XYZ file of C-alpha atoms in Angstrom:
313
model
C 106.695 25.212 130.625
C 110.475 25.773 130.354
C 111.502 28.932 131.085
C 114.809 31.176 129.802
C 116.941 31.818 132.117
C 118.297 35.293 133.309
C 122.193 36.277 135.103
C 121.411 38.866 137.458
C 123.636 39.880 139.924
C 125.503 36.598 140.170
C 122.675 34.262 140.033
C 120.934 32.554 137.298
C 117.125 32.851 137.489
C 114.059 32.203 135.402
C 113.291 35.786 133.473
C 109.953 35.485 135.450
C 111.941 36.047 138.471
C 114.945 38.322 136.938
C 113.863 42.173 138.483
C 116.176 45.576 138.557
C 114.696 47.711 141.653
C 112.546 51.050 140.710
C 115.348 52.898 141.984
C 117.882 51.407 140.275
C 120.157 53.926 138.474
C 119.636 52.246 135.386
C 115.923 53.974 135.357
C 116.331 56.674 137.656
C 119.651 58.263 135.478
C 119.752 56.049 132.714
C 122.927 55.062 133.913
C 123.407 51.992 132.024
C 126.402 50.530 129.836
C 125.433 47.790 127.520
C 126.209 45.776 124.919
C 124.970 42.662 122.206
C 125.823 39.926 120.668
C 124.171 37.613 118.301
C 124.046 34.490 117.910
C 124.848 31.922 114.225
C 124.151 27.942 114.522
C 123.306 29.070 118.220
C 126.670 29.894 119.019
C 127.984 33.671 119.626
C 129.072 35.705 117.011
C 132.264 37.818 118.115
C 131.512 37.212 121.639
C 135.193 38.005 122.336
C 135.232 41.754 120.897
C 131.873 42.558 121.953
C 133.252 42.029 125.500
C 136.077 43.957 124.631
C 133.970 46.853 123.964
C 131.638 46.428 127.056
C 134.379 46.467 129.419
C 136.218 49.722 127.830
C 132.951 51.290 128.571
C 132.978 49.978 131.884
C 136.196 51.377 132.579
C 135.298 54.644 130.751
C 132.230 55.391 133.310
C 133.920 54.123 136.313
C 131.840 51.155 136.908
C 133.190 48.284 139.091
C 132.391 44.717 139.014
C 133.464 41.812 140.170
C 132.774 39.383 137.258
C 136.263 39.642 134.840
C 135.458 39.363 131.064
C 135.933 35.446 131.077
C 133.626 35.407 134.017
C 130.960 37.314 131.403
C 132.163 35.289 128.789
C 131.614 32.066 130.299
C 128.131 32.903 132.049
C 127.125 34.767 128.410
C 128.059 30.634 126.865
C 126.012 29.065 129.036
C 122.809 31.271 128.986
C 122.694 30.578 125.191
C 123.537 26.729 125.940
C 120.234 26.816 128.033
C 118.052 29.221 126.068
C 118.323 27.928 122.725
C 116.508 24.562 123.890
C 113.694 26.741 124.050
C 114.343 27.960 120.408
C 112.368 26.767 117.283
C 113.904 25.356 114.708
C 115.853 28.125 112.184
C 116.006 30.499 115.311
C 118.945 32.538 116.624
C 119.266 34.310 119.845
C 120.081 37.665 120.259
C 122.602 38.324 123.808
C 122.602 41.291 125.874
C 124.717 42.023 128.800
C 124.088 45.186 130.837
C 125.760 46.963 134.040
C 123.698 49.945 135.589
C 125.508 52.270 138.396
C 123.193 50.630 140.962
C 120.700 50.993 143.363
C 120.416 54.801 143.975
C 120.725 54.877 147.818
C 118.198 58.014 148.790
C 115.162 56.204 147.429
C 116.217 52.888 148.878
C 116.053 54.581 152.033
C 119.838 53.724 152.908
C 120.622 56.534 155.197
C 124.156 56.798 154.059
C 122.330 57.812 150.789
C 122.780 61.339 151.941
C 126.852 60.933 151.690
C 126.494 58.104 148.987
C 124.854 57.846 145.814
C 124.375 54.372 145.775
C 123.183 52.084 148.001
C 124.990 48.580 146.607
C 127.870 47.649 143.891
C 126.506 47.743 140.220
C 123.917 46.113 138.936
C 124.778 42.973 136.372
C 123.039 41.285 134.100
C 123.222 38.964 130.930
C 120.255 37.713 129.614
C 118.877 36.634 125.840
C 115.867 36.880 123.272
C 114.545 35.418 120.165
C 115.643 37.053 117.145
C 112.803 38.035 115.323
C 113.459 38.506 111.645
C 110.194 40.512 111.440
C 111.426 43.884 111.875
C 113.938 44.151 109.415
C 112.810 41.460 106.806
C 110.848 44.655 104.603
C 114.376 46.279 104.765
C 116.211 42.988 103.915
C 113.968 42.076 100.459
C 113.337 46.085 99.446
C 115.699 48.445 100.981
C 115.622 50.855 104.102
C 114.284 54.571 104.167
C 115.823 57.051 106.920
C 114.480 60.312 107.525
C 116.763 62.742 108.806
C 114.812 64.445 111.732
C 115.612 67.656 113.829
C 117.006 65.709 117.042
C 120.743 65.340 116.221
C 123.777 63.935 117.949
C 124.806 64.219 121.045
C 128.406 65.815 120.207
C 131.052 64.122 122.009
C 132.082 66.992 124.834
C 129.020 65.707 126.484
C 129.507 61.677 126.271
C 131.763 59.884 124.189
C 130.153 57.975 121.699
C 132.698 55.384 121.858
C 130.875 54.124 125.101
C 127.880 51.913 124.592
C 125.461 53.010 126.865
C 121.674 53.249 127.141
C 121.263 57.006 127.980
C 119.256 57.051 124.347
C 116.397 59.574 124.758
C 117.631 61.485 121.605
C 117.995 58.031 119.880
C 114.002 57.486 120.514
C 112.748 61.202 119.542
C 114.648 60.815 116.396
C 112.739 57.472 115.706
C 109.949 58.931 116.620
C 109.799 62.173 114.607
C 110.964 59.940 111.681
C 107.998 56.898 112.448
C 106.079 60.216 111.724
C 107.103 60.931 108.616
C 107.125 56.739 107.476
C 105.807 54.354 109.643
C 108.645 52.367 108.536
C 111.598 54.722 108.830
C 114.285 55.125 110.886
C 115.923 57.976 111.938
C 119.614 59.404 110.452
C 121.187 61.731 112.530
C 123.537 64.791 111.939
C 125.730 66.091 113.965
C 125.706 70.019 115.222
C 127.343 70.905 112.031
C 125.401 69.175 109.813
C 127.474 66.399 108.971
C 126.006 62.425 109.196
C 126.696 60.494 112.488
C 124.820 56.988 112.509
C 121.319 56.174 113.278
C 119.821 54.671 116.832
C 121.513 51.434 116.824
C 123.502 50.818 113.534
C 126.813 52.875 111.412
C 126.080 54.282 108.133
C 128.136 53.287 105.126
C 128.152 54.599 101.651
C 129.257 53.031 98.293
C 131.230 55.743 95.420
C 132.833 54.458 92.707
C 133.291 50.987 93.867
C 134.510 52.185 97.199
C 133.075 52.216 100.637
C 132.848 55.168 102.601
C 132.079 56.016 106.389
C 131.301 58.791 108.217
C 134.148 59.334 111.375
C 133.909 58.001 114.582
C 134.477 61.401 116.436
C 130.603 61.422 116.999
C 129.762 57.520 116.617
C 129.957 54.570 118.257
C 132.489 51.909 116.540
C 130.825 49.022 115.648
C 131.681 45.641 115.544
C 129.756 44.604 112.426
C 131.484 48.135 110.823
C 134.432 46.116 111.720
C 133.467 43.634 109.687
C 132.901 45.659 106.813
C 135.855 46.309 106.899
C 137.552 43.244 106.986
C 135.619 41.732 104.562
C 136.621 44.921 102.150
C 140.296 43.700 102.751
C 139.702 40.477 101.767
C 137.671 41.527 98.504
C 140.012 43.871 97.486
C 138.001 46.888 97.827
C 138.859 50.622 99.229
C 136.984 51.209 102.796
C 137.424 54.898 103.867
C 136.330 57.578 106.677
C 135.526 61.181 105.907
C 132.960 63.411 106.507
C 129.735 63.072 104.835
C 127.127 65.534 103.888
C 123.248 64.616 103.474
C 123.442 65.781 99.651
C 126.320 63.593 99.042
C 124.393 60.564 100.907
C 122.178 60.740 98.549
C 124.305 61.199 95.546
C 126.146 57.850 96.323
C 125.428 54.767 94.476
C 124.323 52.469 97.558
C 123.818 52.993 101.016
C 124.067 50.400 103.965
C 122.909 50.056 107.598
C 125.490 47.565 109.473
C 124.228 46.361 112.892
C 124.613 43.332 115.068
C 120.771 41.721 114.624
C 121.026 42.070 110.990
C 124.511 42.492 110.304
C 123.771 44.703 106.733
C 121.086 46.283 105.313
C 120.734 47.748 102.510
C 119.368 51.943 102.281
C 117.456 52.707 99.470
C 115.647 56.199 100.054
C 116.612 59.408 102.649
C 114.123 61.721 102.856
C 111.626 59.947 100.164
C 114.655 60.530 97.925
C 116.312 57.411 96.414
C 119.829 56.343 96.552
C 121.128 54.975 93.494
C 118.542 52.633 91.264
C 116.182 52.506 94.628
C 117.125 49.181 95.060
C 119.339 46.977 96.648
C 122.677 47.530 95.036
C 125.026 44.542 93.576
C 127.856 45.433 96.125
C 125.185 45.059 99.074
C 124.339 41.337 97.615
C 128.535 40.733 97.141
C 128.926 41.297 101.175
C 125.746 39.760 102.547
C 127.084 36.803 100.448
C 130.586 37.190 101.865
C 129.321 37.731 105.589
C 127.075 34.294 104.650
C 130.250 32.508 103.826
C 131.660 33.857 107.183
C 128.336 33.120 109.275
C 127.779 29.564 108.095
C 124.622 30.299 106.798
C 122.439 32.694 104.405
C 121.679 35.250 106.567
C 119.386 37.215 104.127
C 117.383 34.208 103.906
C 117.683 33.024 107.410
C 115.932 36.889 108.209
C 113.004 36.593 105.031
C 112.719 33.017 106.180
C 111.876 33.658 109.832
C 109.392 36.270 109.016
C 107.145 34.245 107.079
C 108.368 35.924 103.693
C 109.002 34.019 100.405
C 112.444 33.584 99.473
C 112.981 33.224 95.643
């Protein structure tokens, strides 16, 4: 059978063959700068700043490599060219493109591991997968819960959180401790002083009076889709602002939103078991899914119900 194809290291391979060594940085240290990309009608959404992004964090941890961003750009184009002939119909292809630090030289057995840390340049890699509409399709049609757990943010003295990177253990114990409290939930987390940050892999928005309101970047990662938010509030006229934001005044807002790549919004409906608002999706969640639509090229609400099997009324 056809078989997607992988960039690793400046080769394209089947995934079957696409392998990172045991002692690659990327597992031993979790060394690992990342970044995705979606894609609409099977072409990339935003390709352009998403590479922006990766390569600032690049530069921010020092790692060297010789593709340039066109180079990524181009080979990023062509694995979705190729993979999406493997696609059913309706499907969309999520992109990822990761760099890890390398092999770690001591348990390659490189004697200049002593001296060196590593025993080669960076590992590269772009590579794709289905999007699967499953796992947020139940957020999508009803609404989100988060649970706030006791894991919170790593403050930014220790890594800036405006580098994408996959050094997430405090990401997963959050999830984890909140999967405990709802099977379904995912975690919101605070920062040392109490104040809301973002959750594992999406930027938390609130709606007040007609306005939107985000927590501040000092402690979050700048997304592209919050980026989007925000230009689509420009274009509809309505305030977009950054302060911060307290769990009790979370929960006094009249909507709350998730805004990630995959998904691009979802709606938040409960913290803590508590609801937000009517408990529902709110009418300014259902004015920018329709506006992001218009942008897309497509209904992405029912594009996500639609690939999950769900009925779309």
């Amino acid at each position: 059978m056809p078989e997607a194809q992988v960039y690793l290291n400046g080769r394209m391979l089947p995934a079957s063959q696409a392998r990172v060594a045991i002692y690659d940085a990327g597992l031993v240290l979790g060394a690992t700068v990342t970044e995705q990309t979606r894609t609409f009608h099977h072409a990339p959404y935003h390709l352009e700043a998403h590479l922006d992004r990766f390569f600032h964090s690049l530069a921010a941890v020092g790692f060297e490599i010789n593709e340039t961003q066109d180079d990524l750009a181009a080979v990023s184009r062509e694995l979705i060219e190729r993979n999406a002939r493997l696609l059913r119909p309706g499907e969309e292809l999520g992109l990822i493109q990761f760099v890890t630090a390398g092999e770690m030289a001591i348990y390659a057995g490189f004697e200049r591991g002593l001296c060196e840390p590593f025993a080669e340049g960076p590992t590269v890699c772009v590579h794709t997968f289905p999007l699967d509409g499953r796992r947020w399709a139940a957020a999508m049609r009803d609404g989100a819960h988060l649970v706030i757990p006791s894991i919170r943010q790593i403050p930014p003295q220790c890594v800036s959180p405006a580098i994408k990177c996959r050094s997430r253990m405090h990401y997963y114990l959050a999830d984890r401790e909140a999967r405990a409290a709802d099977p379904r939930a995912w975690a919101l987390l605070l920062d040392l002083d109490g104040r809301i940050t973002e959750t594992s892999s999406a930027n938390f928005l609130l709606v007040e009076r007609g306005a939107i309101v985000s927590p501040k970047l000092n402690e979050t990662l700048p997304g592209i889709s919050r980026g989007t938010v925000i230009e689509l509030a420009r274009q509809l006229g309505i305030a977009f602002s950054e302060r911060d934001v307290l769990p009790s005044e979370a929960l006094a807002a009249d909507e709350a939103w998730l805004t990630s790549t995959p998904y691009c919004l979802l709606p938040v409906v409960k913290i803590d078991g508590a609801p937000i608002g009517s408990g529902r999706p709110g009418p300014l969640f259902r004015t920018f899914m329709a506006a992001w639509s218009e942008l897309a090229g497509l209904d992405i609400e029912r594009q996500i119900l639609e690939s999950s099997g769900a009925v779309v009324g």
